[in-house]
mmCIF file of C-alpha atoms and ligand atoms in Angstrom:
data_model
loop_
_atom_site.group_PDB
_atom_site.id
_atom_site.type_symbol
_atom_site.label_atom_id
_atom_site.label_comp_id
_atom_site.label_asym_id
_atom_site.label_seq_id
_atom_site.Cartn_x
_atom_site.Cartn_y
_atom_site.Cartn_z
ATOM 1 C CA UNK U 1 -53.706 41.857 -32.965
ATOM 2 C CA UNK U 2 -53.034 45.389 -34.241
ATOM 3 C CA UNK U 3 -51.152 45.986 -37.472
ATOM 4 C CA UNK U 4 -49.542 49.368 -38.079
ATOM 5 C CA UNK U 5 -48.206 50.114 -41.531
ATOM 6 C CA UNK U 6 -45.265 52.493 -41.734
ATOM 7 C CA UNK U 7 -44.073 54.190 -44.880
ATOM 8 C CA UNK U 8 -40.475 53.035 -44.417
ATOM 9 C CA UNK U 9 -37.843 51.771 -41.951
ATOM 10 C CA UNK U 10 -37.408 55.189 -40.351
ATOM 11 C CA UNK U 11 -41.111 55.613 -39.655
ATOM 12 C CA UNK U 12 -41.376 52.028 -38.336
ATOM 13 C CA UNK U 13 -38.465 52.726 -35.972
ATOM 14 C CA UNK U 14 -39.961 56.006 -34.717
ATOM 15 C CA UNK U 15 -43.324 54.399 -34.004
ATOM 16 C CA UNK U 16 -41.711 51.498 -32.157
ATOM 17 C CA UNK U 17 -39.512 53.842 -30.132
ATOM 18 C CA UNK U 18 -42.591 55.902 -29.250
ATOM 19 C CA UNK U 19 -44.329 52.817 -27.866
ATOM 20 C CA UNK U 20 -41.269 51.870 -25.803
ATOM 21 C CA UNK U 21 -40.878 55.477 -24.624
ATOM 22 C CA UNK U 22 -44.532 55.534 -23.535
ATOM 23 C CA UNK U 23 -43.969 52.333 -21.559
ATOM 24 C CA UNK U 24 -40.937 53.803 -19.782
ATOM 25 C CA UNK U 25 -42.729 57.091 -19.049
ATOM 26 C CA UNK U 26 -45.800 55.304 -17.668
ATOM 27 C CA UNK U 27 -43.687 52.890 -15.616
ATOM 28 C CA UNK U 28 -40.123 54.081 -14.937
ATOM 29 C CA UNK U 29 -39.228 50.640 -13.467
ATOM 30 C CA UNK U 30 -40.439 48.892 -16.627
ATOM 31 C CA UNK U 31 -38.986 45.531 -17.597
ATOM 32 C CA UNK U 32 -38.241 45.679 -21.315
ATOM 33 C CA UNK U 33 -37.765 42.488 -23.292
ATOM 34 C CA UNK U 34 -35.222 43.438 -25.938
ATOM 35 C CA UNK U 35 -34.196 42.004 -29.276
ATOM 36 C CA UNK U 36 -31.214 42.016 -31.584
ATOM 37 C CA UNK U 37 -30.977 41.750 -35.377
ATOM 38 C CA UNK U 38 -30.855 44.520 -37.948
ATOM 39 C CA UNK U 39 -34.552 45.401 -37.571
ATOM 40 C CA UNK U 40 -34.559 47.107 -34.126
ATOM 41 C CA UNK U 41 -31.349 49.126 -34.629
ATOM 42 C CA UNK U 42 -33.271 52.232 -35.770
ATOM 43 C CA UNK U 43 -35.572 51.946 -32.760
ATOM 44 C CA UNK U 44 -32.615 51.948 -30.384
ATOM 45 C CA UNK U 45 -31.122 54.904 -32.263
ATOM 46 C CA UNK U 46 -34.345 56.892 -31.796
ATOM 47 C CA UNK U 47 -34.525 56.014 -28.092
ATOM 48 C CA UNK U 48 -30.915 57.166 -27.652
ATOM 49 C CA UNK U 49 -31.770 60.446 -29.381
ATOM 50 C CA UNK U 50 -34.730 61.087 -27.059
ATOM 51 C CA UNK U 51 -32.543 60.167 -24.091
ATOM 52 C CA UNK U 52 -29.911 62.705 -25.226
ATOM 53 C CA UNK U 53 -32.635 65.329 -25.536
ATOM 54 C CA UNK U 54 -33.571 64.685 -21.909
ATOM 55 C CA UNK U 55 -36.932 63.161 -22.772
ATOM 56 C CA UNK U 56 -36.304 59.673 -21.418
ATOM 57 C CA UNK U 57 -34.764 58.197 -18.284
ATOM 58 C CA UNK U 58 -33.704 54.542 -18.220
ATOM 59 C CA UNK U 59 -32.173 54.616 -14.726
ATOM 60 C CA UNK U 60 -34.809 52.310 -13.245
ATOM 61 C CA UNK U 61 -35.457 50.170 -16.320
ATOM 62 C CA UNK U 62 -34.526 46.488 -16.542
ATOM 63 C CA UNK U 63 -33.530 45.036 -19.926
ATOM 64 C CA UNK U 64 -33.920 41.313 -20.543
ATOM 65 C CA UNK U 65 -32.723 40.060 -23.895
ATOM 66 C CA UNK U 66 -34.245 37.231 -25.812
ATOM 67 C CA UNK U 67 -31.275 35.141 -26.737
ATOM 68 C CA UNK U 68 -27.552 34.550 -27.103
ATOM 69 C CA UNK U 69 -25.309 32.316 -29.172
ATOM 70 C CA UNK U 70 -24.007 29.351 -27.197
ATOM 71 C CA UNK U 71 -20.232 29.533 -26.983
ATOM 72 C CA UNK U 72 -19.777 33.288 -27.399
ATOM 73 C CA UNK U 73 -18.568 35.486 -24.563
ATOM 74 C CA UNK U 74 -20.005 38.967 -24.155
ATOM 75 C CA UNK U 75 -16.926 40.616 -25.633
ATOM 76 C CA UNK U 76 -17.235 38.706 -28.921
ATOM 77 C CA UNK U 77 -18.350 41.220 -31.573
ATOM 78 C CA UNK U 78 -21.104 38.882 -32.803
ATOM 79 C CA UNK U 79 -22.476 38.117 -29.362
ATOM 80 C CA UNK U 80 -25.848 39.624 -28.568
ATOM 81 C CA UNK U 81 -24.446 41.118 -25.339
ATOM 82 C CA UNK U 82 -21.940 43.015 -27.459
ATOM 83 C CA UNK U 83 -24.724 44.067 -29.848
ATOM 84 C CA UNK U 84 -26.797 45.495 -26.994
ATOM 85 C CA UNK U 85 -23.862 47.458 -25.606
ATOM 86 C CA UNK U 86 -22.925 48.840 -29.016
ATOM 87 C CA UNK U 87 -26.438 49.709 -30.181
ATOM 88 C CA UNK U 88 -28.144 50.788 -26.986
ATOM 89 C CA UNK U 89 -26.835 50.262 -23.462
ATOM 90 C CA UNK U 90 -23.548 52.170 -23.853
ATOM 91 C CA UNK U 91 -25.487 55.311 -24.761
ATOM 92 C CA UNK U 92 -28.236 55.513 -22.135
ATOM 93 C CA UNK U 93 -28.330 55.628 -18.328
ATOM 94 C CA UNK U 94 -29.580 52.078 -17.771
ATOM 95 C CA UNK U 95 -27.952 50.405 -14.741
ATOM 96 C CA UNK U 96 -25.592 47.734 -16.186
ATOM 97 C CA UNK U 97 -26.548 45.442 -13.286
ATOM 98 C CA UNK U 98 -30.111 45.429 -14.605
ATOM 99 C CA UNK U 99 -29.243 44.363 -18.149
ATOM 100 C CA UNK U 100 -29.491 40.657 -18.867
ATOM 101 C CA UNK U 101 -28.546 38.459 -21.792
ATOM 102 C CA UNK U 102 -28.341 34.644 -21.513
ATOM 103 C CA UNK U 103 -24.814 33.561 -20.600
ATOM 104 C CA UNK U 104 -23.505 32.164 -23.880
ATOM 105 C CA UNK U 105 -20.168 31.462 -22.209
ATOM 106 C CA UNK U 106 -21.737 28.895 -19.873
ATOM 107 C CA UNK U 107 -21.226 25.515 -21.572
ATOM 108 C CA UNK U 108 -23.799 23.931 -19.223
ATOM 109 C CA UNK U 109 -26.976 24.604 -21.204
ATOM 110 C CA UNK U 110 -29.308 23.416 -18.484
ATOM 111 C CA UNK U 111 -27.721 25.671 -15.879
ATOM 112 C CA UNK U 112 -27.575 28.700 -18.193
ATOM 113 C CA UNK U 113 -31.249 28.332 -19.119
ATOM 114 C CA UNK U 114 -32.531 27.714 -15.568
ATOM 115 C CA UNK U 115 -30.534 30.747 -14.355
ATOM 116 C CA UNK U 116 -32.177 32.863 -17.027
ATOM 117 C CA UNK U 117 -35.675 31.717 -16.098
ATOM 118 C CA UNK U 118 -34.835 32.632 -12.511
ATOM 119 C CA UNK U 119 -33.771 36.134 -13.619
ATOM 120 C CA UNK U 120 -37.047 36.496 -15.493
ATOM 121 C CA UNK U 121 -39.073 35.392 -12.465
ATOM 122 C CA UNK U 122 -37.208 37.716 -10.119
ATOM 123 C CA UNK U 123 -37.781 40.639 -12.485
ATOM 124 C CA UNK U 124 -41.502 39.919 -12.260
ATOM 125 C CA UNK U 125 -41.978 39.221 -15.978
ATOM 126 C CA UNK U 126 -41.718 41.502 -18.972
ATOM 127 C CA UNK U 127 -43.874 44.605 -19.435
ATOM 128 C CA UNK U 128 -43.114 45.127 -23.106
ATOM 129 C CA UNK U 129 -41.426 42.592 -25.366
ATOM 130 C CA UNK U 130 -39.780 43.853 -28.563
ATOM 131 C CA UNK U 131 -39.400 41.215 -31.292
ATOM 132 C CA UNK U 132 -38.144 40.779 -34.798
ATOM 133 C CA UNK U 133 -38.990 37.745 -36.914
ATOM 134 C CA UNK U 134 -36.673 35.275 -38.604
ATOM 135 C CA UNK U 135 -37.240 34.249 -42.215
ATOM 136 C CA UNK U 136 -38.382 30.832 -40.955
ATOM 137 C CA UNK U 137 -40.803 32.425 -38.469
ATOM 138 C CA UNK U 138 -38.568 32.213 -35.408
ATOM 139 C CA UNK U 139 -38.982 34.623 -32.513
ATOM 140 C CA UNK U 140 -35.957 35.035 -30.275
ATOM 141 C CA UNK U 141 -34.327 31.801 -31.385
ATOM 142 C CA UNK U 142 -37.467 29.671 -31.015
ATOM 143 C CA UNK U 143 -37.028 27.757 -34.235
ATOM 144 C CA UNK U 144 -39.784 25.837 -36.091
ATOM 145 C CA UNK U 145 -40.434 22.429 -34.574
ATOM 146 C CA UNK U 146 -43.010 19.920 -33.414
ATOM 147 C CA UNK U 147 -43.881 21.744 -30.172
ATOM 148 C CA UNK U 148 -43.775 25.129 -28.600
ATOM 149 C CA UNK U 149 -41.174 25.118 -25.812
ATOM 150 C CA UNK U 150 -42.220 27.205 -22.820
ATOM 151 C CA UNK U 151 -39.052 27.719 -20.818
ATOM 152 C CA UNK U 152 -35.621 29.103 -21.728
ATOM 153 C CA UNK U 153 -33.826 26.406 -23.691
ATOM 154 C CA UNK U 154 -30.913 25.579 -25.935
ATOM 155 C CA UNK U 155 -31.758 25.370 -29.645
ATOM 156 C CA UNK U 156 -30.046 24.050 -32.720
ATOM 157 C CA UNK U 157 -30.236 26.824 -35.293
ATOM 158 C CA UNK U 158 -31.940 25.925 -38.569
ATOM 159 C CA UNK U 159 -30.128 26.087 -41.906
ATOM 160 C CA UNK U 160 -32.259 29.095 -42.826
ATOM 161 C CA UNK U 161 -31.163 30.958 -39.690
ATOM 162 C CA UNK U 162 -27.520 29.957 -40.120
ATOM 163 C CA UNK U 163 -27.633 31.232 -43.696
ATOM 164 C CA UNK U 164 -29.396 34.489 -42.742
ATOM 165 C CA UNK U 165 -27.110 35.289 -39.813
ATOM 166 C CA UNK U 166 -23.813 34.146 -41.311
ATOM 167 C CA UNK U 167 -23.536 37.588 -42.981
ATOM 168 C CA UNK U 168 -22.518 39.000 -39.578
ATOM 169 C CA UNK U 169 -19.582 36.615 -39.141
ATOM 170 C CA UNK U 170 -16.320 37.148 -40.970
ATOM 171 C CA UNK U 171 -15.148 34.666 -43.541
ATOM 172 C CA UNK U 172 -13.564 31.553 -42.107
ATOM 173 C CA UNK U 173 -15.003 32.322 -38.682
ATOM 174 C CA UNK U 174 -16.948 29.468 -37.121
ATOM 175 C CA UNK U 175 -20.537 30.575 -36.517
ATOM 176 C CA UNK U 176 -22.180 29.014 -33.446
ATOM 177 C CA UNK U 177 -24.809 26.441 -34.397
ATOM 178 C CA UNK U 178 -26.680 26.616 -31.099
ATOM 179 C CA UNK U 179 -28.196 29.354 -28.984
ATOM 180 C CA UNK U 180 -29.943 29.894 -25.658
ATOM 181 C CA UNK U 181 -33.343 31.494 -26.046
ATOM 182 C CA UNK U 182 -36.210 32.635 -23.921
ATOM 183 C CA UNK U 183 -39.063 30.224 -24.483
ATOM 184 C CA UNK U 184 -42.525 30.867 -25.808
ATOM 185 C CA UNK U 185 -43.998 31.172 -22.315
ATOM 186 C CA UNK U 186 -41.554 33.929 -21.335
ATOM 187 C CA UNK U 187 -42.513 35.851 -24.473
ATOM 188 C CA UNK U 188 -46.271 35.258 -24.228
ATOM 189 C CA UNK U 189 -46.389 36.309 -20.590
ATOM 190 C CA UNK U 190 -45.210 39.809 -21.512
ATOM 191 C CA UNK U 191 -47.874 42.445 -20.933
ATOM 192 C CA UNK U 192 -47.418 43.843 -24.428
ATOM 193 C CA UNK U 193 -45.652 42.362 -27.435
ATOM 194 C CA UNK U 194 -44.343 44.585 -30.212
ATOM 195 C CA UNK U 195 -43.013 42.983 -33.384
ATOM 196 C CA UNK U 196 -41.118 44.903 -36.053
ATOM 197 C CA UNK U 197 -40.538 43.775 -39.623
ATOM 198 C CA UNK U 198 -39.265 45.582 -42.663
ATOM 199 C CA UNK U 199 -38.419 44.714 -46.239
ATOM 200 C CA UNK U 200 -39.821 42.443 -48.931
ATOM 201 C CA UNK U 201 -38.045 39.373 -47.555
ATOM 202 C CA UNK U 202 -40.344 39.289 -44.534
ATOM 203 C CA UNK U 203 -43.667 39.556 -46.425
ATOM 204 C CA UNK U 204 -44.192 35.838 -46.958
ATOM 205 C CA UNK U 205 -43.383 34.722 -43.412
ATOM 206 C CA UNK U 206 -45.610 37.463 -41.950
ATOM 207 C CA UNK U 207 -48.466 36.210 -44.077
ATOM 208 C CA UNK U 208 -47.885 32.626 -42.893
ATOM 209 C CA UNK U 209 -47.552 33.668 -39.259
ATOM 210 C CA UNK U 210 -50.594 35.906 -39.027
ATOM 211 C CA UNK U 211 -52.986 34.667 -41.706
ATOM 212 C CA UNK U 212 -52.232 30.983 -41.284
ATOM 213 C CA UNK U 213 -52.903 28.552 -38.431
ATOM 214 C CA UNK U 214 -51.208 28.772 -35.031
ATOM 215 C CA UNK U 215 -48.496 26.132 -35.306
ATOM 216 C CA UNK U 216 -45.037 25.457 -33.844
ATOM 217 C CA UNK U 217 -43.879 25.107 -37.460
ATOM 218 C CA UNK U 218 -44.197 28.902 -37.628
ATOM 219 C CA UNK U 219 -43.334 29.923 -34.058
ATOM 220 C CA UNK U 220 -44.409 33.574 -34.450
ATOM 221 C CA UNK U 221 -47.965 32.386 -35.192
ATOM 222 C CA UNK U 222 -48.503 31.863 -31.440
ATOM 223 C CA UNK U 223 -48.632 35.655 -31.100
ATOM 224 C CA UNK U 224 -52.095 35.555 -32.672
ATOM 225 C CA UNK U 225 -53.223 34.433 -29.217
ATOM 226 C CA UNK U 226 -51.582 37.284 -27.298
ATOM 227 C CA UNK U 227 -54.115 39.815 -25.973
ATOM 228 C CA UNK U 228 -51.925 42.873 -26.635
ATOM 229 C CA UNK U 229 -49.862 42.202 -29.720
ATOM 230 C CA UNK U 230 -48.854 44.932 -32.188
ATOM 231 C CA UNK U 231 -47.022 44.403 -35.453
ATOM 232 C CA UNK U 232 -45.380 47.457 -36.992
ATOM 233 C CA UNK U 233 -44.140 46.822 -40.482
ATOM 234 C CA UNK U 234 -43.105 48.888 -43.437
ATOM 235 C CA UNK U 235 -45.190 48.730 -46.630
ATOM 236 C CA UNK U 236 -42.919 46.156 -48.211
ATOM 237 C CA UNK U 237 -43.082 43.708 -45.324
ATOM 238 C CA UNK U 238 -46.852 44.076 -44.936
ATOM 239 C CA UNK U 239 -47.733 43.953 -48.608
ATOM 240 C CA UNK U 240 -49.087 40.367 -48.520
ATOM 241 C CA UNK U 241 -50.628 40.571 -45.065
ATOM 242 C CA UNK U 242 -52.637 43.673 -45.933
ATOM 243 C CA UNK U 243 -53.601 42.774 -49.515
HETATM 244 C C1 GLP H 301 -31.930 36.700 -35.132
HETATM 245 C C2 GLP H 301 -32.478 36.957 -33.728
HETATM 246 C C3 GLP H 301 -33.946 37.319 -33.753
HETATM 247 C C4 GLP H 301 -34.226 38.302 -34.852
HETATM 248 C C5 GLP H 301 -33.903 37.687 -36.186
HETATM 249 C C6 GLP H 301 -34.217 38.599 -37.363
HETATM 250 O O1 GLP H 301 -31.929 35.375 -35.500
HETATM 251 N N1 GLP H 301 -32.277 35.866 -32.851
HETATM 252 O O2 GLP H 301 -34.312 37.825 -32.486
HETATM 253 O O3 GLP H 301 -35.589 38.679 -34.825
HETATM 254 O O4 GLP H 301 -32.522 37.396 -36.185
HETATM 255 O O5 GLP H 301 -33.118 39.408 -37.653
HETATM 256 P P1 GLP H 301 -33.174 40.662 -38.594
HETATM 257 O O6 GLP H 301 -33.844 41.740 -37.787
HETATM 258 O O7 GLP H 301 -31.733 41.003 -38.858
HETATM 259 O O8 GLP H 301 -33.932 40.293 -39.808
#
């Protein structure tokens, strides 16, 4: 595991974008595993800037997202499909037919998840997986539990996640309590895994995930076993891990 300490959010985002850019330059047909949340927004912004400057070409790239709320269609402003369009895909030359997000509109969880695993298999796996981390240690929406779940599956969101993510939903709006997420196997099979974390709030969970035991109670801890895992954090997020 490599830990890179950035001065602030901007520097973290630039470093992450540089790693993704390198992946796309080295392999123009790269399969990128992409994430939502507030953390990677700056990374996408930097990638868009380099694309506008003619430094990057996404025309052959495939984007496979981690997760989606069950019950939201792609045009819902809080859906992760909508997030990806608004923060990244609408601004670069990626082929829309090669951008994937689990189908939150499919009420048949089993079918939606098996279809997504099939998409992952057909893409040949992920070259570089970008991740954030939830306050309870979730990656994608793999919430703490008794076991690691390998395949794409439907999860019940924890109270901690519901509380953390409710800020994005307007008052009175019903927030979905379930989501479809890539499983731990899909994430661990990625050639490279890149996690981003910023801010004081993440310091404690990072310490638990990467200084504590590997346990499904802290799903991100499994990344300790990945052969090419990089964590880029700002000083605030890394303050416990590096002390
Ligand atoms: C959501 C997403 C995760 C993300 C996490 C952290 O729950 N499913 O993929 O890592 O939030 O979000 P943030 O980056 O806003 O802290």
